[in-house]
PDB file of C-alpha atoms in Angstrom:
ATOM      1  CA  UNK A  37      16.697  28.146  -6.863  1.00 46.00           C
ATOM      2  CA  UNK A  38      18.877  25.271  -5.563  1.00 49.00           C
ATOM      3  CA  UNK A  39      16.206  24.531  -2.788  1.00 42.00           C
ATOM      4  CA  UNK A  40      13.747  24.262  -5.554  1.00 44.00           C
ATOM      5  CA  UNK A  41      15.811  21.736  -7.568  1.00 47.00           C
ATOM      6  CA  UNK A  42      16.382  19.620  -4.418  1.00 48.00           C
ATOM      7  CA  UNK A  43      12.661  19.724  -3.536  1.00 42.00           C
ATOM      8  CA  UNK A  44      11.654  18.627  -7.126  1.00 44.00           C
ATOM      9  CA  UNK A  45      14.308  15.755  -7.136  1.00 46.00           C
ATOM     10  CA  UNK A  46      13.188  14.656  -3.694  1.00 50.00           C
ATOM     11  CA  UNK A  47       9.506  14.578  -4.908  1.00 46.00           C
ATOM     12  CA  UNK A  48      10.357  12.770  -7.957  1.00 46.00           C
ATOM     13  CA  UNK A  49      12.422  10.025  -6.054  1.00 45.00           C
ATOM     14  CA  UNK A  50       9.604   9.771  -3.390  1.00 44.00           C
ATOM     15  CA  UNK A  51       6.895   9.348  -6.123  1.00 45.00           C
ATOM     16  CA  UNK A  52       8.999   6.303  -7.618  1.00 51.00           C
ATOM     17  CA  UNK A  53       9.119   4.441  -4.270  1.00 58.00           C
ATOM     18  CA  UNK A  54       6.351   1.907  -3.286  1.00 70.00           C
ATOM     19  CA  UNK A  55       3.856   3.278  -0.774  1.00 88.00           C
ATOM     20  CA  UNK A  56       1.111   1.755   1.434  1.00 93.00           C
ATOM     21  CA  UNK A  57      -2.428   1.638   0.084  1.00 94.00           C
ATOM     22  CA  UNK A  58      -5.396   0.972   2.137  1.00 94.00           C
ATOM     23  CA  UNK A  59      -6.839  -2.436   1.139  1.00 93.00           C
ATOM     24  CA  UNK A  60     -10.421  -3.092   1.522  1.00 94.00           C
ATOM     25  CA  UNK A  61     -11.946  -6.252   3.027  1.00 95.00           C
ATOM     26  CA  UNK A  62     -12.309  -9.349   0.810  1.00 95.00           C
ATOM     27  CA  UNK A  63     -10.247 -11.597  -1.582  1.00 95.00           C
ATOM     28  CA  UNK A  64      -6.863 -11.012  -2.945  1.00 95.00           C
ATOM     29  CA  UNK A  65      -5.092 -12.836  -5.612  1.00 95.00           C
ATOM     30  CA  UNK A  66      -1.221 -13.512  -5.084  1.00 96.00           C
ATOM     31  CA  UNK A  67       0.507 -13.933  -8.377  1.00 93.00           C
ATOM     32  CA  UNK A  68      -2.262 -16.031  -9.682  1.00 94.00           C
ATOM     33  CA  UNK A  69      -1.121 -18.975  -7.482  1.00 95.00           C
ATOM     34  CA  UNK A  70      -3.330 -18.369  -4.561  1.00 97.00           C
ATOM     35  CA  UNK A  71      -5.917 -16.189  -3.103  1.00 96.00           C
ATOM     36  CA  UNK A  72      -6.246 -14.984   0.497  1.00 98.00           C
ATOM     37  CA  UNK A  73      -9.084 -12.997   2.369  1.00 97.00           C
ATOM     38  CA  UNK A  74      -8.562 -10.015   4.625  1.00 96.00           C
ATOM     39  CA  UNK A  75     -11.344  -9.619   7.156  1.00 96.00           C
ATOM     40  CA  UNK A  76     -10.233  -6.021   8.062  1.00 96.00           C
ATOM     41  CA  UNK A  77      -8.984  -3.032   6.106  1.00 97.00           C
ATOM     42  CA  UNK A  78      -5.235  -3.294   6.001  1.00 97.00           C
ATOM     43  CA  UNK A  79      -2.470  -1.191   4.745  1.00 97.00           C
ATOM     44  CA  UNK A  80      -0.862  -2.913   1.848  1.00 97.00           C
ATOM     45  CA  UNK A  81       2.516  -2.513   0.156  1.00 96.00           C
ATOM     46  CA  UNK A  82       3.344  -4.270  -3.183  1.00 96.00           C
ATOM     47  CA  UNK A  83       6.794  -4.986  -4.691  1.00 94.00           C
ATOM     48  CA  UNK A  84       7.805  -7.516  -7.176  1.00 93.00           C
ATOM     49  CA  UNK A  85       9.012  -9.966  -4.581  1.00 95.00           C
ATOM     50  CA  UNK A  86       6.291  -9.710  -1.844  1.00 96.00           C
ATOM     51  CA  UNK A  87       2.978  -8.183  -0.772  1.00 97.00           C
ATOM     52  CA  UNK A  88       3.017  -6.913   2.924  1.00 97.00           C
ATOM     53  CA  UNK A  89      -0.182  -6.123   4.991  1.00 98.00           C
ATOM     54  CA  UNK A  90       0.031  -4.386   8.157  1.00 97.00           C
ATOM     55  CA  UNK A  91      -2.338  -2.803  10.615  1.00 96.00           C
ATOM     56  CA  UNK A  92      -0.082  -0.941  12.824  1.00 95.00           C
ATOM     57  CA  UNK A  93       3.062  -0.540  10.796  1.00 94.00           C
ATOM     58  CA  UNK A  94       5.871  -2.941   9.526  1.00 94.00           C
ATOM     59  CA  UNK A  95       8.219  -2.200  12.655  1.00 91.00           C
ATOM     60  CA  UNK A  96       5.354  -3.536  14.916  1.00 95.00           C
ATOM     61  CA  UNK A  97       3.678  -6.182  12.778  1.00 97.00           C
ATOM     62  CA  UNK A  98       3.353  -7.398   9.340  1.00 97.00           C
ATOM     63  CA  UNK A  99       2.039 -10.459   7.107  1.00 98.00           C
ATOM     64  CA  UNK A 100       4.169 -10.820   3.952  1.00 97.00           C
ATOM     65  CA  UNK A 101       3.222 -12.943   1.014  1.00 98.00           C
ATOM     66  CA  UNK A 102       6.412 -13.952  -0.778  1.00 98.00           C
ATOM     67  CA  UNK A 103       6.191 -14.125  -4.532  1.00 97.00           C
ATOM     68  CA  UNK A 104       6.582 -17.785  -5.769  1.00 97.00           C
ATOM     69  CA  UNK A 105      10.101 -18.837  -5.685  1.00 97.00           C
ATOM     70  CA  UNK A 106      11.508 -21.057  -8.450  1.00 97.00           C
ATOM     71  CA  UNK A 107      14.628 -23.327  -8.642  1.00 97.00           C
ATOM     72  CA  UNK A 108      17.685 -21.375  -8.271  1.00 97.00           C
ATOM     73  CA  UNK A 109      16.081 -18.094  -6.787  1.00 96.00           C
ATOM     74  CA  UNK A 110      16.692 -16.723  -3.424  1.00 95.00           C
ATOM     75  CA  UNK A 111      14.308 -15.956  -0.722  1.00 95.00           C
ATOM     76  CA  UNK A 112      13.101 -12.339  -0.806  1.00 94.00           C
ATOM     77  CA  UNK A 113      15.220 -10.785   2.057  1.00 90.00           C
ATOM     78  CA  UNK A 114      16.811  -7.457   1.916  1.00 86.00           C
ATOM     79  CA  UNK A 115      20.528  -8.262   2.536  1.00 86.00           C
ATOM     80  CA  UNK A 116      23.251  -5.859   3.465  1.00 86.00           C
ATOM     81  CA  UNK A 117      25.691  -5.168   0.831  1.00 85.00           C
ATOM     82  CA  UNK A 118      27.770  -8.392  -0.013  1.00 84.00           C
ATOM     83  CA  UNK A 119      25.500 -10.768   1.779  1.00 88.00           C
ATOM     84  CA  UNK A 120      23.329 -11.634  -1.191  1.00 89.00           C
ATOM     85  CA  UNK A 121      26.002 -13.654  -2.825  1.00 90.00           C
ATOM     86  CA  UNK A 122      26.245 -15.734   0.327  1.00 92.00           C
ATOM     87  CA  UNK A 123      22.672 -16.685   0.402  1.00 93.00           C
ATOM     88  CA  UNK A 124      21.334 -20.187  -0.490  1.00 94.00           C
ATOM     89  CA  UNK A 125      19.008 -20.797  -3.365  1.00 96.00           C
ATOM     90  CA  UNK A 126      15.832 -22.620  -3.467  1.00 98.00           C
ATOM     91  CA  UNK A 127      15.445 -26.295  -5.126  1.00 98.00           C
ATOM     92  CA  UNK A 128      12.107 -27.745  -5.776  1.00 97.00           C
ATOM     93  CA  UNK A 129      13.265 -31.098  -4.453  1.00 98.00           C
ATOM     94  CA  UNK A 130      14.267 -29.716  -0.998  1.00 98.00           C
ATOM     95  CA  UNK A 131      12.928 -31.499   1.988  1.00 98.00           C
ATOM     96  CA  UNK A 132      10.989 -29.186   4.516  1.00 98.00           C
ATOM     97  CA  UNK A 133      14.043 -29.518   6.777  1.00 98.00           C
ATOM     98  CA  UNK A 134      16.204 -28.119   3.999  1.00 98.00           C
ATOM     99  CA  UNK A 135      13.795 -25.192   3.466  1.00 98.00           C
ATOM    100  CA  UNK A 136      14.018 -24.444   7.361  1.00 97.00           C
ATOM    101  CA  UNK A 137      17.900 -24.322   6.915  1.00 97.00           C
ATOM    102  CA  UNK A 138      17.442 -22.034   3.936  1.00 97.00           C
ATOM    103  CA  UNK A 139      15.238 -19.712   5.790  1.00 96.00           C
ATOM    104  CA  UNK A 140      17.656 -19.718   8.747  1.00 95.00           C
ATOM    105  CA  UNK A 141      20.651 -19.099   6.537  1.00 94.00           C
ATOM    106  CA  UNK A 142      18.727 -16.162   4.826  1.00 94.00           C
ATOM    107  CA  UNK A 143      17.623 -14.440   8.109  1.00 93.00           C
ATOM    108  CA  UNK A 144      21.342 -14.841   9.426  1.00 93.00           C
ATOM    109  CA  UNK A 145      22.487 -12.718   6.395  1.00 93.00           C
ATOM    110  CA  UNK A 146      19.971  -9.837   7.165  1.00 91.00           C
ATOM    111  CA  UNK A 147      20.049  -7.161   9.938  1.00 90.00           C
ATOM    112  CA  UNK A 148      17.671  -9.325  11.908  1.00 88.00           C
ATOM    113  CA  UNK A 149      19.416 -11.949  13.992  1.00 89.00           C
ATOM    114  CA  UNK A 150      17.459 -15.269  14.169  1.00 93.00           C
ATOM    115  CA  UNK A 151      17.319 -16.359  17.889  1.00 93.00           C
ATOM    116  CA  UNK A 152      15.234 -19.270  17.174  1.00 95.00           C
ATOM    117  CA  UNK A 153      13.890 -21.027  13.898  1.00 95.00           C
ATOM    118  CA  UNK A 154      12.251 -24.296  14.272  1.00 95.00           C
ATOM    119  CA  UNK A 155       9.453 -26.303  15.556  1.00 97.00           C
ATOM    120  CA  UNK A 156       8.537 -27.638  12.061  1.00 98.00           C
ATOM    121  CA  UNK A 157       5.097 -28.953  11.827  1.00 98.00           C
ATOM    122  CA  UNK A 158       2.707 -30.043   9.102  1.00 98.00           C
ATOM    123  CA  UNK A 159      -0.050 -27.339   8.182  1.00 98.00           C
ATOM    124  CA  UNK A 160      -2.345 -26.729   5.391  1.00 97.00           C
ATOM    125  CA  UNK A 161      -1.579 -24.337   2.688  1.00 98.00           C
ATOM    126  CA  UNK A 162      -5.078 -24.191   1.339  1.00 95.00           C
ATOM    127  CA  UNK A 163      -5.740 -27.928   0.502  1.00 93.00           C
ATOM    128  CA  UNK A 164      -2.224 -28.723   0.067  1.00 96.00           C
ATOM    129  CA  UNK A 165       0.305 -30.184   2.374  1.00 97.00           C
ATOM    130  CA  UNK A 166       2.510 -27.454   3.825  1.00 98.00           C
ATOM    131  CA  UNK A 167       4.560 -26.717   6.933  1.00 98.00           C
ATOM    132  CA  UNK A 168       4.663 -23.948   9.784  1.00 98.00           C
ATOM    133  CA  UNK A 169       7.728 -23.040  11.618  1.00 98.00           C
ATOM    134  CA  UNK A 170       8.311 -20.607  14.568  1.00 98.00           C
ATOM    135  CA  UNK A 171      10.824 -17.883  14.531  1.00 96.00           C
ATOM    136  CA  UNK A 172      12.294 -15.428  16.973  1.00 96.00           C
ATOM    137  CA  UNK A 173      14.137 -12.515  15.491  1.00 94.00           C
ATOM    138  CA  UNK A 174      16.281  -9.724  17.255  1.00 93.00           C
ATOM    139  CA  UNK A 175      17.339  -6.444  15.776  1.00 85.00           C
ATOM    140  CA  UNK A 176      20.463  -4.746  16.506  1.00 81.00           C
ATOM    141  CA  UNK A 177      18.559  -1.916  18.082  1.00 80.00           C
ATOM    142  CA  UNK A 178      17.152  -4.501  20.757  1.00 80.00           C
ATOM    143  CA  UNK A 179      13.727  -5.092  19.290  1.00 85.00           C
ATOM    144  CA  UNK A 180      12.412  -8.632  19.560  1.00 93.00           C
ATOM    145  CA  UNK A 181      10.217 -10.279  17.237  1.00 96.00           C
ATOM    146  CA  UNK A 182       8.088 -13.373  17.238  1.00 97.00           C
ATOM    147  CA  UNK A 183       6.778 -14.939  14.026  1.00 97.00           C
ATOM    148  CA  UNK A 184       5.762 -17.846  11.889  1.00 98.00           C
ATOM    149  CA  UNK A 185       6.337 -18.887   8.303  1.00 98.00           C
ATOM    150  CA  UNK A 186       3.849 -21.055   6.478  1.00 98.00           C
ATOM    151  CA  UNK A 187       5.260 -22.676   3.449  1.00 98.00           C
ATOM    152  CA  UNK A 188       4.553 -25.280   0.750  1.00 98.00           C
ATOM    153  CA  UNK A 189       6.133 -26.518  -2.510  1.00 97.00           C
ATOM    154  CA  UNK A 190       3.373 -26.266  -5.139  1.00 97.00           C
ATOM    155  CA  UNK A 191       4.138 -27.018  -8.875  1.00 95.00           C
ATOM    156  CA  UNK A 192       7.811 -26.785  -8.149  1.00 96.00           C
ATOM    157  CA  UNK A 193       7.683 -23.483  -6.459  1.00 97.00           C
ATOM    158  CA  UNK A 194       8.124 -22.366  -2.925  1.00 98.00           C
ATOM    159  CA  UNK A 195       4.854 -20.575  -1.644  1.00 98.00           C
ATOM    160  CA  UNK A 196       5.292 -18.776   1.613  1.00 98.00           C
ATOM    161  CA  UNK A 197       3.541 -16.423   3.980  1.00 98.00           C
ATOM    162  CA  UNK A 198       5.549 -14.970   6.717  1.00 98.00           C
ATOM    163  CA  UNK A 199       4.129 -13.344   9.929  1.00 98.00           C
ATOM    164  CA  UNK A 200       6.311 -11.122  12.346  1.00 97.00           C
ATOM    165  CA  UNK A 201       5.480  -9.000  15.245  1.00 97.00           C
ATOM    166  CA  UNK A 202       7.044  -7.352  18.068  1.00 96.00           C
ATOM    167  CA  UNK A 203       7.260 -10.008  20.826  1.00 91.00           C
ATOM    168  CA  UNK A 204       5.532  -7.907  23.553  1.00 85.00           C
ATOM    169  CA  UNK A 205       1.876  -7.258  22.957  1.00 92.00           C
ATOM    170  CA  UNK A 206       1.521  -7.403  19.186  1.00 97.00           C
ATOM    171  CA  UNK A 207       2.502 -11.155  18.404  1.00 97.00           C
ATOM    172  CA  UNK A 208      -0.433 -12.176  20.812  1.00 97.00           C
ATOM    173  CA  UNK A 209      -2.719  -9.376  19.459  1.00 97.00           C
ATOM    174  CA  UNK A 210      -2.166  -9.987  15.683  1.00 97.00           C
ATOM    175  CA  UNK A 211      -1.912 -13.819  15.643  1.00 97.00           C
ATOM    176  CA  UNK A 212      -5.399 -14.442  15.317  1.00 98.00           C
ATOM    177  CA  UNK A 213      -5.492 -12.325  12.122  1.00 98.00           C
ATOM    178  CA  UNK A 214      -2.447 -14.219  10.747  1.00 98.00           C
ATOM    179  CA  UNK A 215      -4.334 -17.483  11.384  1.00 98.00           C
ATOM    180  CA  UNK A 216      -7.516 -16.178   9.782  1.00 97.00           C
ATOM    181  CA  UNK A 217      -5.543 -15.202   6.595  1.00 98.00           C
ATOM    182  CA  UNK A 218      -3.735 -18.581   6.552  1.00 97.00           C
ATOM    183  CA  UNK A 219      -7.250 -20.338   6.801  1.00 97.00           C
ATOM    184  CA  UNK A 220      -8.606 -18.393   3.799  1.00 97.00           C
ATOM    185  CA  UNK A 221      -5.820 -19.688   1.526  1.00 98.00           C
ATOM    186  CA  UNK A 222      -7.240 -21.075  -1.783  1.00 97.00           C
ATOM    187  CA  UNK A 223      -4.592 -22.512  -4.190  1.00 96.00           C
ATOM    188  CA  UNK A 224      -5.397 -21.637  -7.841  1.00 88.00           C
ATOM    189  CA  UNK A 225      -6.873 -24.484  -9.802  1.00 77.00           C
ATOM    190  CA  UNK A 226      -8.221 -26.136  -6.728  1.00 63.00           C
ATOM    191  CA  UNK A 227     -11.931 -26.666  -6.316  1.00 43.00           C
TER     192      UNK A 227
END
């Protein structure tokens, strides 16, 4: 009887956890703020703070669409206990350089160690002015990741698309997909 109760509790907990769904090709709306297009079938995981797309699994590569971040909110990182209080918050009047520092500070409080965050450059977020930065992250297990973060402040909110992939093979293999997703962004209300 004890084993049956444990099994039922496990199944109940597992049914409440978010799970990946297979997403068809086509348009997706992100929080009624902007839309993007996936040109391939992709695994999708939705939470209240982000939408993740991955072809090969999140420990190998992923594209994350962060929910719009308002004044006073923190970036959607998963912080170890005690670190969330130390994380900075977004302000709509932040300069792009200040946003880079906010990202650097946020990553430094996660299990992934930032080894490089920089190379700030102008980039389009749909037809809006945005910025792109390069990131290199390292896990305690010795996995190295390369990535990019595209961001823009639109209507006082920070919009961001984060791409990370294992440095060997996956970054170069999946970067064209990230680029195609970024090029497909259409900000809501824009013609």
